[in-house]
Amino acid sequence: MTKQKTPKRRFTTNDLIAYAASTVAVVAGLFALVVCVLLIANYLQVSAVNPLDNPQLVELRKQLAAAPETDEKMVQTIRGMDLLARKAFFTSQEELRTGGYLLLGSVALLLIALKIAAVARPKLPEPSEPEGPDSYWKMLKRSREWLSFAGALLVIAAMLCAYLAQSALPISALGPAALETKKPEIKRVAERTFPTWDEMKQQWPTFRGPGAYGVAVFTDVPTEWDLAAGKGIKWKMQVTLPGHNSPVVWGKRIFLSGADENVREVYCFNADSGELLWKKPLPKFPTTPAEPTKVGEGTGFAPSTMAVQGDRICAIFPNGDLACFDPEGNLVWGRNIGKPDNHYGHASSLLAYQGLLFVQYDQKTNPKLYALDLDTGKEVWTAARGKMSWSSPLCVPASMGQELVLSSSKDVIAYDPLSGKQLWMQSCLDGEVAPSAAYANDMVFVANEYATGTAIRLSKDGEAVKSEIAWQWDEALPDVSSPVGSDKFFFVATSRGELVCLDREKGEKRWLHEFEEGFLSSPVVVGDKLFVADRKGTVYCVKAGETFEQVAASKMDEEIQATPAFLDKRIYIRTATSLVCVEKAQ
Amino acid sequence: LLSGAPGRLGSIFVLLVFMFFFTGLAFAEFRFPMPEFESGYKHPEMHIPPASLIPPLVDLAVLTGALALSAWLALKRRSRRGLFILALASVLYFGFYRKGCVCSVGSIQNVFAAMFLHDATVPWIVLAFFLLPLIFALYFGRVFCAAVCPLGAAQELVAVFPVQLPRPLLRVLGLIPYLYLGLVIVGMTTGTGYLICRYDPFVGFFRQGASFNMFVVGGIILLAGIVIARPYCRFFCPYGVLLGWMSRFSKWHTTITPTQCIQCRLCEESCPYGAIEAPTPPAPPMSRREGARRLGWMLAALPVLIAIGAFTGMAFHGVVAKLHPTVSLAERIALEEKGALTEHTIESDTFRAGKETIPELYGRAQSVKQAFKVHAAWWGAFIGLVLGIKLILLSTAKRRTDFEPDRSRCLSCGRCYAYCPMDNPALLATLENKPTDTRVPS
């Protein structure tokens, strides 16, 4: 048996080209693969870390922020580290870019090599077996069937999507009507008598006094004192924990709150002796956030002033903890009303009126105005709010009835305090609004820095309340301090140290005086005088008149952000660490 | 390509292309916070890319020249290689150099905006980019798609191992560009924005920067384009719909054979786009009466399909309205307000920092949705009409005696030239077993 020899195939030029091209393709492919892997690794590395989140850098920044004075060495260290981080980032970006070009080049080479290899090893066309004449008609028939099926599928899919993809938009939300109160009718849990408006006016129950609009009922108060010499000082007491909230007073008791990252406390002092009657830390409520709330440096952990009405004393903190105590410091009720979504921290003060506690919970998400039963903490009514703010509610005695006036980052809205019904609204604010409104004789005045000051005149329009913009002011505007109104004027104290007097009716500037320090505390009208404390701790008393006239300036030797409380012959002033009672000489 | 590359190389290639396009993500969306202090740093002078300084007339001249060259290469010179090189040049100029803008595909939006929105105008250069390829299509077929459109050209370059899809499937997938075209028009008329630009899968590669999602979509399309040639052109491109309409009535069109078709069937499998139509059988298997009855049914179904489409579109309006930035933002805010979403987006944070209130936003969103109801109904009716016409066309008898390109679908890419023995003596010689140097098409 003879073995048949297979003829040896000749190695042609085409084979050589194909072999060379395939080799190049393999090399280019492997190179591209390596570059690709390196690029992905680089990308993951770069995207996973924010170079400025370097713990050492963060710690140094924290230290710098906490330091009372600028440490130039630390600043230089931070700058150096910051620069290094940026350099590293941009070097990495450059590497990515170079890698991208390398990858592009190698893939292009791979494509070309593959193409050459394919050209060098040609293949003849191989038509399939001819189909019968029926195949054409079958194809047309199948096409019609498939198209019909696709059309039906499209309809079903669209219907299914329409059904499943329900809109989250509220159906009734067609404009400002949504700002209407959710529960207009009053559903009080406990019916009992609460202090009347006249009774409340004899106290200092909220931030900026009765109604929270900065007008003191008692006018016989000291105008000048000397803390260092003890002249006019009845007592001075240390406050354990810091807070920018202002003292509130009911009878012989003064209430204020203090807090740090972890502890939130309410204090009660004896108004006559300054003795700390009780100090109550807030318990941890079921939904109190475990983590400390982030607050702005200027806000602190206890910015909101408490509210008191008779035997109910309420406090709120930036983590959403809200508590109500009795005069002896027993917790009546308390709960966390939800961690506020607020980048500076919740700072709005509480207001109590007719057995209702008003919480202006303006925040990014789901801002609301709550009216809670003072005895139980249960919601009596709520109203949806539109925007975030840090301002506080007012309860003003307008001639057409008591009104709750709230400012937000866009609007001023008035509500009926008992039902929550919206009475009027003016869109005249802008920016991050912290100052609350001022009120005097059916005129409301709101102002905010980088916006305008606007006076709103209120009048009766049948059963409704009519509001109209009377005038506007856009020179010196407040950032934190709230304006205040008297019979004839509105006064504005700014963070830059300007004190402005504007004519109440026409908005004309009566005078503007520039002080050395700025004002964070709000001015208070006390009879024919105006009291205002600057941030360094000097309490000025000026005439609330046509011309600027300084009556006195008394130094408290400590920073003041809180607004003092003015009662019969006494002023209660909270400084950075203390509570001071100033008393007029008998 | 007639011949396949070695299998292992193919696998490596597919893997590499996949990884290559996904590494494009590395260039996506890097943000870096501003320094927190005044450092005395001087900002560099603004750098304007040289491409931005090119006068529009140059672009217009390049486009016209490229279209003319493409028409010449496809119809007169019959050069697949020439078209391939032109495609490469188009990707480099219109794609990487001009960053994919101005683009004929996207120009549809400006034209429709100018047609439907009273305050919109279309710049003359955009109008020229819209009209020129259509005019060329009316005379020479889709020579724009052949080698001038950077999106098509990029896909043409990666279509290394193309396969043919079943004809019925092609008919079904051919509905998508109509859907997209309708959506684009709805987008323009409702102020939703430039959807083609927003969802352009290739512009991210041309500009070396895009969102994560668009890189992924672009990568997938190019990856699929290795075997399913030009998926975007055939199954998405809304401009292709208009070009197809023009090309159907083109005065001249590229042919498979330069002379007489000898019905050798060699070209039958050559077109990866399924654009070569075989000769029709001499007689249908049904009587003329039966055929007429079916056509009658199809004609009667047309208004029904339009009505069903309109109703479906109207019902679907809420879903498609979410493409509108106002509705999308309002939905987001509503979910955040309900507590269903705890994280904020840049958009929702920006809104909350602004002047508009949430109820106002909701009100605006509801108005937009109302507008969508009408426009989406028209969109659905349009799709019903397209479907009905396609069914009618599939029910009418056609007569073809030779292998011919389908004028509306043929992209004039020139892949079939080399398969025709009348155009390729070497192939003819090989088939006749004549001893000659084998130079067969690739």
Short mmCIF file of N, CA and C in Angstrom, two decimals, chain A residues 166-230:
data_model
loop_
_atom_site.label_atom_id
_atom_site.label_comp_id
_atom_site.label_asym_id
_atom_site.label_seq_id
_atom_site.Cartn_x
_atom_site.Cartn_y
_atom_site.Cartn_z
N GLN A 166 -46.80 56.13 37.40
CA GLN A 166 -47.70 57.13 37.97
C GLN A 166 -46.93 58.40 38.33
N SER A 167 -47.57 59.51 38.11
CA SER A 167 -46.92 60.78 38.44
C SER A 167 -46.93 61.00 39.95
N ALA A 168 -45.82 61.58 40.43
CA ALA A 168 -45.74 61.90 41.86
C ALA A 168 -46.36 63.26 42.16
N LEU A 169 -46.73 63.99 41.08
CA LEU A 169 -47.26 65.33 41.30
C LEU A 169 -48.64 65.29 41.94
N PRO A 170 -48.87 66.13 42.91
CA PRO A 170 -50.22 66.17 43.48
C PRO A 170 -51.19 66.72 42.44
N ILE A 171 -52.33 66.07 42.27
CA ILE A 171 -53.28 66.46 41.21
C ILE A 171 -53.81 67.86 41.45
N SER A 172 -53.99 68.19 42.70
CA SER A 172 -54.60 69.49 42.98
C SER A 172 -53.60 70.63 42.99
N ALA A 173 -52.31 70.25 42.82
CA ALA A 173 -51.29 71.29 42.92
C ALA A 173 -51.24 72.11 41.64
N LEU A 174 -52.03 73.12 41.57
CA LEU A 174 -52.08 73.94 40.36
C LEU A 174 -51.73 75.39 40.66
N GLY A 175 -50.93 75.61 41.64
CA GLY A 175 -50.52 76.97 41.93
C GLY A 175 -50.54 77.26 43.41
N PRO A 176 -50.55 78.53 43.73
CA PRO A 176 -50.45 78.92 45.14
C PRO A 176 -51.59 78.38 45.99
N ALA A 177 -52.64 77.86 45.35
CA ALA A 177 -53.74 77.29 46.13
C ALA A 177 -53.24 76.18 47.04
N ALA A 178 -52.13 75.55 46.61
CA ALA A 178 -51.60 74.46 47.42
C ALA A 178 -51.04 74.96 48.74
N LEU A 179 -50.81 76.25 48.81
CA LEU A 179 -50.32 76.80 50.07
C LEU A 179 -51.43 76.90 51.11
N GLU A 180 -52.64 76.65 50.66
CA GLU A 180 -53.77 76.71 51.59
C GLU A 180 -53.60 75.70 52.70
N THR A 181 -54.23 75.95 53.77
CA THR A 181 -54.12 75.10 54.94
C THR A 181 -54.69 73.72 54.69
N LYS A 182 -54.01 72.75 55.23
CA LYS A 182 -54.46 71.38 55.03
C LYS A 182 -55.70 71.08 55.87
N LYS A 183 -55.66 71.54 57.11
CA LYS A 183 -56.80 71.28 58.00
C LYS A 183 -57.31 72.60 58.54
N PRO A 184 -58.23 73.21 57.86
CA PRO A 184 -58.62 74.55 58.30
C PRO A 184 -59.42 74.57 59.60
N GLU A 185 -60.16 73.51 59.86
CA GLU A 185 -60.98 73.58 61.06
C GLU A 185 -60.17 73.24 62.32
N ILE A 186 -60.50 73.90 63.38
CA ILE A 186 -59.74 73.71 64.61
C ILE A 186 -60.18 72.41 65.28
N LYS A 187 -59.19 71.58 65.60
CA LYS A 187 -59.52 70.35 66.29
C LYS A 187 -58.72 70.32 67.58
N ARG A 188 -59.12 71.12 68.52
CA ARG A 188 -58.38 71.20 69.76
C ARG A 188 -58.63 69.96 70.61
N VAL A 189 -57.54 69.49 71.18
CA VAL A 189 -57.67 68.30 72.01
C VAL A 189 -58.19 68.68 73.39
N ALA A 190 -57.60 69.68 73.93
CA ALA A 190 -58.02 70.08 75.28
C ALA A 190 -58.61 71.48 75.23
N GLU A 191 -59.72 71.65 75.81
CA GLU A 191 -60.36 72.98 75.85
C GLU A 191 -60.13 73.57 77.23
N ARG A 192 -59.43 74.65 77.27
CA ARG A 192 -59.25 75.33 78.54
C ARG A 192 -58.89 76.78 78.28
N THR A 193 -58.85 77.55 79.30
CA THR A 193 -58.60 78.98 79.13
C THR A 193 -57.11 79.25 79.12
N PHE A 194 -56.71 80.04 78.15
CA PHE A 194 -55.30 80.43 78.07
C PHE A 194 -55.19 81.92 78.30
N PRO A 195 -54.01 82.38 78.65
CA PRO A 195 -53.84 83.83 78.87
C PRO A 195 -54.29 84.63 77.65
N THR A 196 -54.95 85.73 77.94
CA THR A 196 -55.44 86.57 76.84
C THR A 196 -54.29 87.38 76.26
N TRP A 197 -54.60 88.06 75.17
CA TRP A 197 -53.59 88.89 74.52
C TRP A 197 -53.11 89.99 75.48
N ASP A 198 -54.04 90.59 76.21
CA ASP A 198 -53.65 91.65 77.15
C ASP A 198 -52.77 91.10 78.26
N GLU A 199 -53.08 89.89 78.69
CA GLU A 199 -52.24 89.27 79.73
C GLU A 199 -50.84 88.97 79.18
N MET A 200 -50.82 88.55 77.94
CA MET A 200 -49.53 88.21 77.34
C MET A 200 -48.65 89.45 77.17
N LYS A 201 -49.30 90.56 76.93
CA LYS A 201 -48.54 91.80 76.72
C LYS A 201 -47.78 92.24 77.99
N GLN A 202 -48.22 91.70 79.13
CA GLN A 202 -47.54 92.05 80.38
C GLN A 202 -46.28 91.20 80.58
N GLN A 203 -46.06 90.25 79.68
CA GLN A 203 -44.90 89.36 79.80
C GLN A 203 -43.95 89.60 78.62
N TRP A 204 -42.91 88.80 78.60
CA TRP A 204 -41.99 88.79 77.43
C TRP A 204 -41.96 87.33 76.95
N PRO A 205 -43.05 86.90 76.28
CA PRO A 205 -43.25 85.45 76.10
C PRO A 205 -42.52 84.83 74.91
N THR A 206 -41.99 85.68 74.05
CA THR A 206 -41.36 85.13 72.83
C THR A 206 -40.16 85.99 72.45
N PHE A 207 -39.51 85.58 71.42
CA PHE A 207 -38.44 86.36 70.80
C PHE A 207 -39.01 87.74 70.44
N ARG A 208 -38.38 88.80 70.85
CA ARG A 208 -38.79 90.19 70.61
C ARG A 208 -40.12 90.54 71.29
N GLY A 209 -40.42 89.86 72.37
CA GLY A 209 -41.54 90.27 73.22
C GLY A 209 -42.90 89.84 72.75
N PRO A 210 -43.95 90.44 73.33
CA PRO A 210 -45.33 90.03 73.00
C PRO A 210 -45.59 90.18 71.50
N GLY A 211 -46.07 89.13 70.87
CA GLY A 211 -46.35 89.17 69.43
C GLY A 211 -45.11 89.05 68.59
N ALA A 212 -43.95 89.11 69.22
CA ALA A 212 -42.66 88.93 68.53
C ALA A 212 -42.38 90.00 67.49
N TYR A 213 -42.88 91.22 67.71
CA TYR A 213 -42.58 92.27 66.75
C TYR A 213 -41.74 93.41 67.33
N GLY A 214 -41.17 93.17 68.52
CA GLY A 214 -40.12 94.06 69.00
C GLY A 214 -40.55 95.35 69.65
N VAL A 215 -41.76 95.37 70.18
CA VAL A 215 -42.22 96.59 70.87
C VAL A 215 -42.52 96.23 72.32
N ALA A 216 -41.83 96.92 73.23
CA ALA A 216 -42.01 96.63 74.66
C ALA A 216 -43.21 97.41 75.20
N VAL A 217 -43.96 96.75 76.08
CA VAL A 217 -45.11 97.41 76.69
C VAL A 217 -44.64 98.30 77.85
N PHE A 218 -43.69 97.75 78.60
CA PHE A 218 -43.14 98.54 79.72
C PHE A 218 -42.09 99.51 79.17
N THR A 219 -42.24 100.73 79.53
CA THR A 219 -41.32 101.73 78.98
C THR A 219 -40.36 102.30 80.03
N ASP A 220 -40.66 101.99 81.27
CA ASP A 220 -39.81 102.52 82.33
C ASP A 220 -38.65 101.55 82.59
N VAL A 221 -37.66 101.66 81.78
CA VAL A 221 -36.52 100.73 81.90
C VAL A 221 -35.22 101.54 82.00
N PRO A 222 -34.17 100.95 82.53
CA PRO A 222 -32.90 101.68 82.60
C PRO A 222 -32.34 101.96 81.21
N THR A 223 -31.68 103.06 81.05
CA THR A 223 -31.09 103.38 79.75
C THR A 223 -29.57 103.22 79.77
N GLU A 224 -29.00 103.28 80.96
CA GLU A 224 -27.54 103.21 81.05
C GLU A 224 -27.13 102.43 82.29
N TRP A 225 -26.07 101.71 82.21
CA TRP A 225 -25.55 100.94 83.34
C TRP A 225 -24.07 100.70 83.12
N ASP A 226 -23.46 100.20 84.15
CA ASP A 226 -22.01 99.96 84.07
C ASP A 226 -21.74 98.58 84.64
N LEU A 227 -21.51 97.66 83.77
CA LEU A 227 -21.32 96.26 84.20
C LEU A 227 -20.05 96.11 85.03
N ALA A 228 -18.99 96.76 84.59
CA ALA A 228 -17.71 96.61 85.28
C ALA A 228 -17.81 97.12 86.72
N ALA A 229 -18.50 98.25 86.89
CA ALA A 229 -18.62 98.82 88.23
C ALA A 229 -19.81 98.25 88.98
N GLY A 230 -20.64 97.50 88.29
CA GLY A 230 -21.82 96.90 88.92
C GLY A 230 -22.97 97.88 89.04
#
